[in-house]
CSV table of C-alpha atoms and ligand atoms in Angstrom, one decimal:
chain,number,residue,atom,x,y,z
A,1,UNK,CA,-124.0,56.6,224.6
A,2,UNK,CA,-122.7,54.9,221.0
A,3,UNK,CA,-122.4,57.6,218.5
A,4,UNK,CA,-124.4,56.1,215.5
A,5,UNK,CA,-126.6,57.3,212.0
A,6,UNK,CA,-129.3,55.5,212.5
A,7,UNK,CA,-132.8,57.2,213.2
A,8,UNK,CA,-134.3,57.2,216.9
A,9,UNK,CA,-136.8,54.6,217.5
A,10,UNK,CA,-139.7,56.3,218.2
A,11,UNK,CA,-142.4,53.4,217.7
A,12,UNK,CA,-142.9,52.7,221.4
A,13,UNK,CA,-145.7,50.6,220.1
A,14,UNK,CA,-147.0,46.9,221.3
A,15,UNK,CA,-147.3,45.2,217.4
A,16,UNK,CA,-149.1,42.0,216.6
A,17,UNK,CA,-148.1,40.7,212.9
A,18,UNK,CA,-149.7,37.5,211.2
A,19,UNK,CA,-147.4,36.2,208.3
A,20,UNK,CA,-147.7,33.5,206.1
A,21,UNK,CA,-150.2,31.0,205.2
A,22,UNK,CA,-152.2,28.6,207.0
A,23,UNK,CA,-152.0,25.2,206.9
A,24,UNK,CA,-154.9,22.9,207.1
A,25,UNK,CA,-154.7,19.0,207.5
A,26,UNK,CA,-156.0,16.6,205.3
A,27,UNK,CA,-154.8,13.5,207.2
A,28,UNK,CA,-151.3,13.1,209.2
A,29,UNK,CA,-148.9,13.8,206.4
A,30,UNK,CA,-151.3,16.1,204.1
A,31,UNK,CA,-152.2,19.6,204.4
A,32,UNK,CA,-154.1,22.3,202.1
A,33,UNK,CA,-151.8,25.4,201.8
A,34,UNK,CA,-151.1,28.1,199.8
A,35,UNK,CA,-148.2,30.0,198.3
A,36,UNK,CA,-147.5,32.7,200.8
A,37,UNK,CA,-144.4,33.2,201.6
A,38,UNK,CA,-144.6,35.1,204.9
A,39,UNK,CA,-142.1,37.5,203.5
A,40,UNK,CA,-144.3,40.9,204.1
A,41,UNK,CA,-145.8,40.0,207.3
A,42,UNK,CA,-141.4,39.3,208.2
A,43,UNK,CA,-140.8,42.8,207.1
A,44,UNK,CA,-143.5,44.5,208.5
A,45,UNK,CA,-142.1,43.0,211.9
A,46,UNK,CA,-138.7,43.9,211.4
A,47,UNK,CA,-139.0,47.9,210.5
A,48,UNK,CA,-141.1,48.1,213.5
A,49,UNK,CA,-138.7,46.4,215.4
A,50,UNK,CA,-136.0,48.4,214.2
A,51,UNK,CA,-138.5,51.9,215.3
A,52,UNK,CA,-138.4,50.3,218.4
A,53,UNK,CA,-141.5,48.6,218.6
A,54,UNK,CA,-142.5,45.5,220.5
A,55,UNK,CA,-143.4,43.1,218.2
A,56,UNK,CA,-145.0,39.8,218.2
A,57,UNK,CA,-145.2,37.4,215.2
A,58,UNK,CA,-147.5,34.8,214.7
A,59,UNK,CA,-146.3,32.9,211.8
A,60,UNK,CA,-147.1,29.3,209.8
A,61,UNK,CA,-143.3,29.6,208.9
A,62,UNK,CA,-140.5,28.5,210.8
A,63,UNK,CA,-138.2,31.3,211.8
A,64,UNK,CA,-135.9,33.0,214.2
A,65,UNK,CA,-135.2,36.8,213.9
A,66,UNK,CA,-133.8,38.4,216.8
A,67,UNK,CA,-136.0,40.9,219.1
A,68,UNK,CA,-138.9,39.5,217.9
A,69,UNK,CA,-141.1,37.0,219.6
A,70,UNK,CA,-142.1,34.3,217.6
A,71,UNK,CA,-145.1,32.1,218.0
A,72,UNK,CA,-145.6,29.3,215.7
A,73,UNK,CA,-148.9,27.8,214.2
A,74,UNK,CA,-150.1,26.3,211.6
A,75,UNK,CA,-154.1,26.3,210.8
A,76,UNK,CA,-156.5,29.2,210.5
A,77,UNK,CA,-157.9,28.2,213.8
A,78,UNK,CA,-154.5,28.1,216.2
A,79,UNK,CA,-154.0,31.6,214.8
A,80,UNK,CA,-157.3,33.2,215.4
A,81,UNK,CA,-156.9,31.5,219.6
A,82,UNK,CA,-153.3,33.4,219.7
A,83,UNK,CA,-154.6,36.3,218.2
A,84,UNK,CA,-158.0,36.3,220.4
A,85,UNK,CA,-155.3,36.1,224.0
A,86,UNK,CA,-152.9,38.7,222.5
A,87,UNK,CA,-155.3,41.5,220.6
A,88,UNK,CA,-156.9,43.2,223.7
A,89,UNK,CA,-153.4,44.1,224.7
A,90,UNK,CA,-151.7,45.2,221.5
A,91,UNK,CA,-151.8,48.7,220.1
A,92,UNK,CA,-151.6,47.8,216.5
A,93,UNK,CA,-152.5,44.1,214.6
A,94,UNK,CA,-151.3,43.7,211.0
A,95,UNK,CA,-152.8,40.8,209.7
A,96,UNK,CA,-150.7,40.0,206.7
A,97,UNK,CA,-151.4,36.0,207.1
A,98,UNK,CA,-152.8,34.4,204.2
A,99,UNK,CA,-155.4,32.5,206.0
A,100,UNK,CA,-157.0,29.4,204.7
A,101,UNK,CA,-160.8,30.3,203.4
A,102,UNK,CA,-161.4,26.6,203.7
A,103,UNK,CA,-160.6,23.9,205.4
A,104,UNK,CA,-161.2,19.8,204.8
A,105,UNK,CA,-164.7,19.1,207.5
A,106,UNK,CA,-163.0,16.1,208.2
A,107,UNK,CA,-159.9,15.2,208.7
A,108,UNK,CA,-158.5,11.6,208.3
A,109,UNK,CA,-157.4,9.4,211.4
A,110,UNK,CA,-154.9,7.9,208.7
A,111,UNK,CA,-153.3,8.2,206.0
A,112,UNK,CA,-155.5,8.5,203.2
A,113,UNK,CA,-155.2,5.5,200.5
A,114,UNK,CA,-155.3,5.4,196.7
A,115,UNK,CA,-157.3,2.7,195.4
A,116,UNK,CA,-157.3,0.7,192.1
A,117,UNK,CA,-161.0,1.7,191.4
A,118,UNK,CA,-161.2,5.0,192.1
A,119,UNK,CA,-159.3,7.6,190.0
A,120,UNK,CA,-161.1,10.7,191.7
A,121,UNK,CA,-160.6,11.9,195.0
A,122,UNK,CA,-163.8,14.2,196.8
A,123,UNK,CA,-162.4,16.2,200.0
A,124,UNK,CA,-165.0,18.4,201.5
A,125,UNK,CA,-164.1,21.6,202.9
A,126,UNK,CA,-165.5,23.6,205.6
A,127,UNK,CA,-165.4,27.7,205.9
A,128,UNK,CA,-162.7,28.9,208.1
A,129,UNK,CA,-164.0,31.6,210.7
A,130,UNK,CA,-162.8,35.1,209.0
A,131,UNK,CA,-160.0,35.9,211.8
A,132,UNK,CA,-159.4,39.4,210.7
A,133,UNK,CA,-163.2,40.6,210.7
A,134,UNK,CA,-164.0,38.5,214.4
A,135,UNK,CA,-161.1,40.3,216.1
A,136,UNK,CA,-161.0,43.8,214.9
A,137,UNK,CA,-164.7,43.1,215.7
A,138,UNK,CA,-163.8,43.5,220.0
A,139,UNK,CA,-161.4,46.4,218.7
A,140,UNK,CA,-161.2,49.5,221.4
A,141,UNK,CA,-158.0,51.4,220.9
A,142,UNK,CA,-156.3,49.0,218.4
A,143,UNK,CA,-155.5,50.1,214.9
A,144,UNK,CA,-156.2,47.4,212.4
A,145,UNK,CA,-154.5,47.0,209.2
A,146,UNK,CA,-155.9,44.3,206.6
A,147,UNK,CA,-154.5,43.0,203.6
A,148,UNK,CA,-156.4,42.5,200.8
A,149,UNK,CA,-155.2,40.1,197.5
A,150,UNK,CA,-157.3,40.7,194.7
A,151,UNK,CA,-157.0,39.8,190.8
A,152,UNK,CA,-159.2,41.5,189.7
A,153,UNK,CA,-161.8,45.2,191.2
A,154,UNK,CA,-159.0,45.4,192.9
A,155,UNK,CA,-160.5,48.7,194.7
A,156,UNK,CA,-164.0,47.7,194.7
A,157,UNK,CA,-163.2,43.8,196.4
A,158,UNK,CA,-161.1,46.5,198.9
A,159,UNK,CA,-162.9,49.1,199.8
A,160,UNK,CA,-165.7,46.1,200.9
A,161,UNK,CA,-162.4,44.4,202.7
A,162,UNK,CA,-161.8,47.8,204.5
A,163,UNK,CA,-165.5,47.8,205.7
A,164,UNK,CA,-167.0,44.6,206.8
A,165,UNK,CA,-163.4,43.5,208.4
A,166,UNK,CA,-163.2,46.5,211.2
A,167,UNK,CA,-160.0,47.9,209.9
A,168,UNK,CA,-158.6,50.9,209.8
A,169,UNK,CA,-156.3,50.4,206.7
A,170,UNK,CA,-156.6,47.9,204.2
A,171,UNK,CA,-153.6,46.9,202.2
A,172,UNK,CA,-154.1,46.0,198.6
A,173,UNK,CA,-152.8,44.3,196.1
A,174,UNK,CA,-153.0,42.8,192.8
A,175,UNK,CA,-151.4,39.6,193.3
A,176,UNK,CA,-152.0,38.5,189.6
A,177,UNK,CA,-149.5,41.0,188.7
A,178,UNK,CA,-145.6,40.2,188.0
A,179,UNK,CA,-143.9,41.5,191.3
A,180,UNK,CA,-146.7,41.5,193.5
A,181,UNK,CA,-147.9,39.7,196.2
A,182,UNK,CA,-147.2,36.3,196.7
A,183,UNK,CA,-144.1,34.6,197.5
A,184,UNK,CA,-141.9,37.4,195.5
A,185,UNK,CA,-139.1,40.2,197.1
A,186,UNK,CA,-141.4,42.8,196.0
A,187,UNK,CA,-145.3,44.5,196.2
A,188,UNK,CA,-147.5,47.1,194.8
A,189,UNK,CA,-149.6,48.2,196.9
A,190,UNK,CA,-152.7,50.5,197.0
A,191,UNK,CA,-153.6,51.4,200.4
A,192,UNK,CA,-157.4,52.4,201.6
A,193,UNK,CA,-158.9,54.1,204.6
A,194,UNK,CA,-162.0,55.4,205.3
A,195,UNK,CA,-163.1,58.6,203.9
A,196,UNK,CA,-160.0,59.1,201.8
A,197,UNK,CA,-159.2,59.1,198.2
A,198,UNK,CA,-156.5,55.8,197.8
A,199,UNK,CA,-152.8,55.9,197.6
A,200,UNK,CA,-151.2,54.1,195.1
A,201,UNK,CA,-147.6,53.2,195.9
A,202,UNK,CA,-145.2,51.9,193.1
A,203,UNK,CA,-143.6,48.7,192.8
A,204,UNK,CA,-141.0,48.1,195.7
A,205,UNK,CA,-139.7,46.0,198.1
A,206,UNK,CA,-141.3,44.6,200.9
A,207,UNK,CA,-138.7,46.2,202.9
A,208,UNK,CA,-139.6,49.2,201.1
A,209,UNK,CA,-143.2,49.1,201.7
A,210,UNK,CA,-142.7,48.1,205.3
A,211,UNK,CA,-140.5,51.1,205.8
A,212,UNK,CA,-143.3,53.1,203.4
A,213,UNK,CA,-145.8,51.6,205.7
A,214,UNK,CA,-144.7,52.5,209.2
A,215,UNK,CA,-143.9,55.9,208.0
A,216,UNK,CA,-147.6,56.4,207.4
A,217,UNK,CA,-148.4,55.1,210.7
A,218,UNK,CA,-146.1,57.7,212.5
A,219,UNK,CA,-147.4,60.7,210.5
A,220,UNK,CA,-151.0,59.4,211.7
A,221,UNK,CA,-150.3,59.2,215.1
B,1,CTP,N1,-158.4,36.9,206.6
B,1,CTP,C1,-158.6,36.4,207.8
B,1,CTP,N2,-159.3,35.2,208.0
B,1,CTP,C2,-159.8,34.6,206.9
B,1,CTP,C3,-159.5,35.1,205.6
B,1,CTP,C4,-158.8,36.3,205.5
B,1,CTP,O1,-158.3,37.1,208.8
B,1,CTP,N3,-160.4,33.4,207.1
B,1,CTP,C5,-157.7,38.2,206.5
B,1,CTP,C6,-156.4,38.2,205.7
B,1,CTP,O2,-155.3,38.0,206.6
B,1,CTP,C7,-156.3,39.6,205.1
B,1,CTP,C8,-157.8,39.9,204.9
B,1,CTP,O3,-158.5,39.1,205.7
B,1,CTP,O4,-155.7,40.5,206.0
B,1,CTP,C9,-158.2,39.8,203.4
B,1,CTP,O5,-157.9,38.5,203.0
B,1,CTP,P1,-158.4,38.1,201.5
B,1,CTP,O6,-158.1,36.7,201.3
B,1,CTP,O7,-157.9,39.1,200.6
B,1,CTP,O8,-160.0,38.3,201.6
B,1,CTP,P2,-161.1,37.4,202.0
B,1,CTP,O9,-162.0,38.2,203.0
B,1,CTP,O10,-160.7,36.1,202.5
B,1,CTP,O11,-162.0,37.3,200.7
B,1,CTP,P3,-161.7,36.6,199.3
B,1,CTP,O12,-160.5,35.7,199.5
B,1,CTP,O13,-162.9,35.9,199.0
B,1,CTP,O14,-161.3,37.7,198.4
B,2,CA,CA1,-159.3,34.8,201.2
């Protein structure tokens, strides 16, 4: 065996990780998005690859990281069918997508046309399903881990996150705050279960937090 420093893995775990945000057409060249980055879902998947996990990503954002699978999507409801074939045989989901609330009804054959009467454009959204709360709703053995972006009650809108969607731990943060949240290096993160007082962790990065977050998960188990 290689001499080396590095710690065991010891996450002999089957992990299922949404990153990124959805994508939702408009017509053929036009989609509603949003800012996420994808960049805490990526290092969630990497520390647990690096524990030795088995991880699965299902991302909106194109990427290659090795000893990872990757499956690409990009609307709300191409992630919730991947999801629905791969949760029954996972052992833990992380659902750190930034899923698409709504999504245009109808979307246009063609491209859509400006016209030299009208200066205002109506697009009419539908609600997406919630994918979190339908799949952790079949849960048996699977531990469930929200996110949960709030400006504002951050613990209030969370603690209602942590119960309607089935999970086990709900991930919040304040993503109206500098270094938080979206589409930065960093987060600040409180984290919620049931029956317990909160933890707040200080600003870090999502490396950090990932490594923070895994380390939880171990002492749980
Ligand atoms: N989520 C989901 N499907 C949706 C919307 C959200 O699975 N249609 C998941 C997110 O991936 C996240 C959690 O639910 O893990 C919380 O997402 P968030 O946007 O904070 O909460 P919502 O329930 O969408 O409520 P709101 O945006 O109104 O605060
Ligand atoms: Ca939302």
């Amino acid at each position: 065996a290689i001499e080396n420093n590095f710690t065991t893995p010891k996450l002999h775990k089957k992990i299922l990780i949404t990153a990124g945000g959805t994508k939702e057409a408009i017509d053929p060249v036009r989609y509603i998005g949003n800012r996420s980055s994808g960049k805490m879902g990526f290092a969630m998947a990497k520390v647990a690859r690096d524990l030795g996990a088995e991880v699965t990503l299902i991302t909106t954002v194109a990427t290659d990281i090795p000893g990872i699978k990757i499956i690409q999507v990009q609307t709300a409801a191409e992630m919730m069918t991947q999801l629905q074939q791969l949760f029954p045989t996972t052992d833990v989901l992380i659902m750190a997508a930034a899923v698409a609330d709504f999504k245009p009804l109808n979307v246009a054959d063609q491209k859509i046309k400006k016209t030299d009467d009208e200066d205002t454009l109506t697009i009419k959204l539908t609600k997406n399903p919630d994918i979190l709360k339908t799949v952790a709703a079949t849960k048996t053995t699977q531990f469930v881990v929200g996110f949960a972006a709030e400006t504002q009650n951050l613990l209030m809108n969370a603690e209602k996150k942590l119960n309607s969607k089935h999970a086990d731990v709900i991930l919040a943060n304040n993503v109206a705050e500098a270094g938080a949240g979206f589409n930065v290096d960093t987060n600040q993160i409180t984290l919620l279960q049931k029956n317990q007082q909160p933890e707040t962790w200080p600003l870090m990065s999502k490396t950090e937090v990932a490594k923070k977050f895994w380390e939880f998960y171990l002492d749980k188990i």
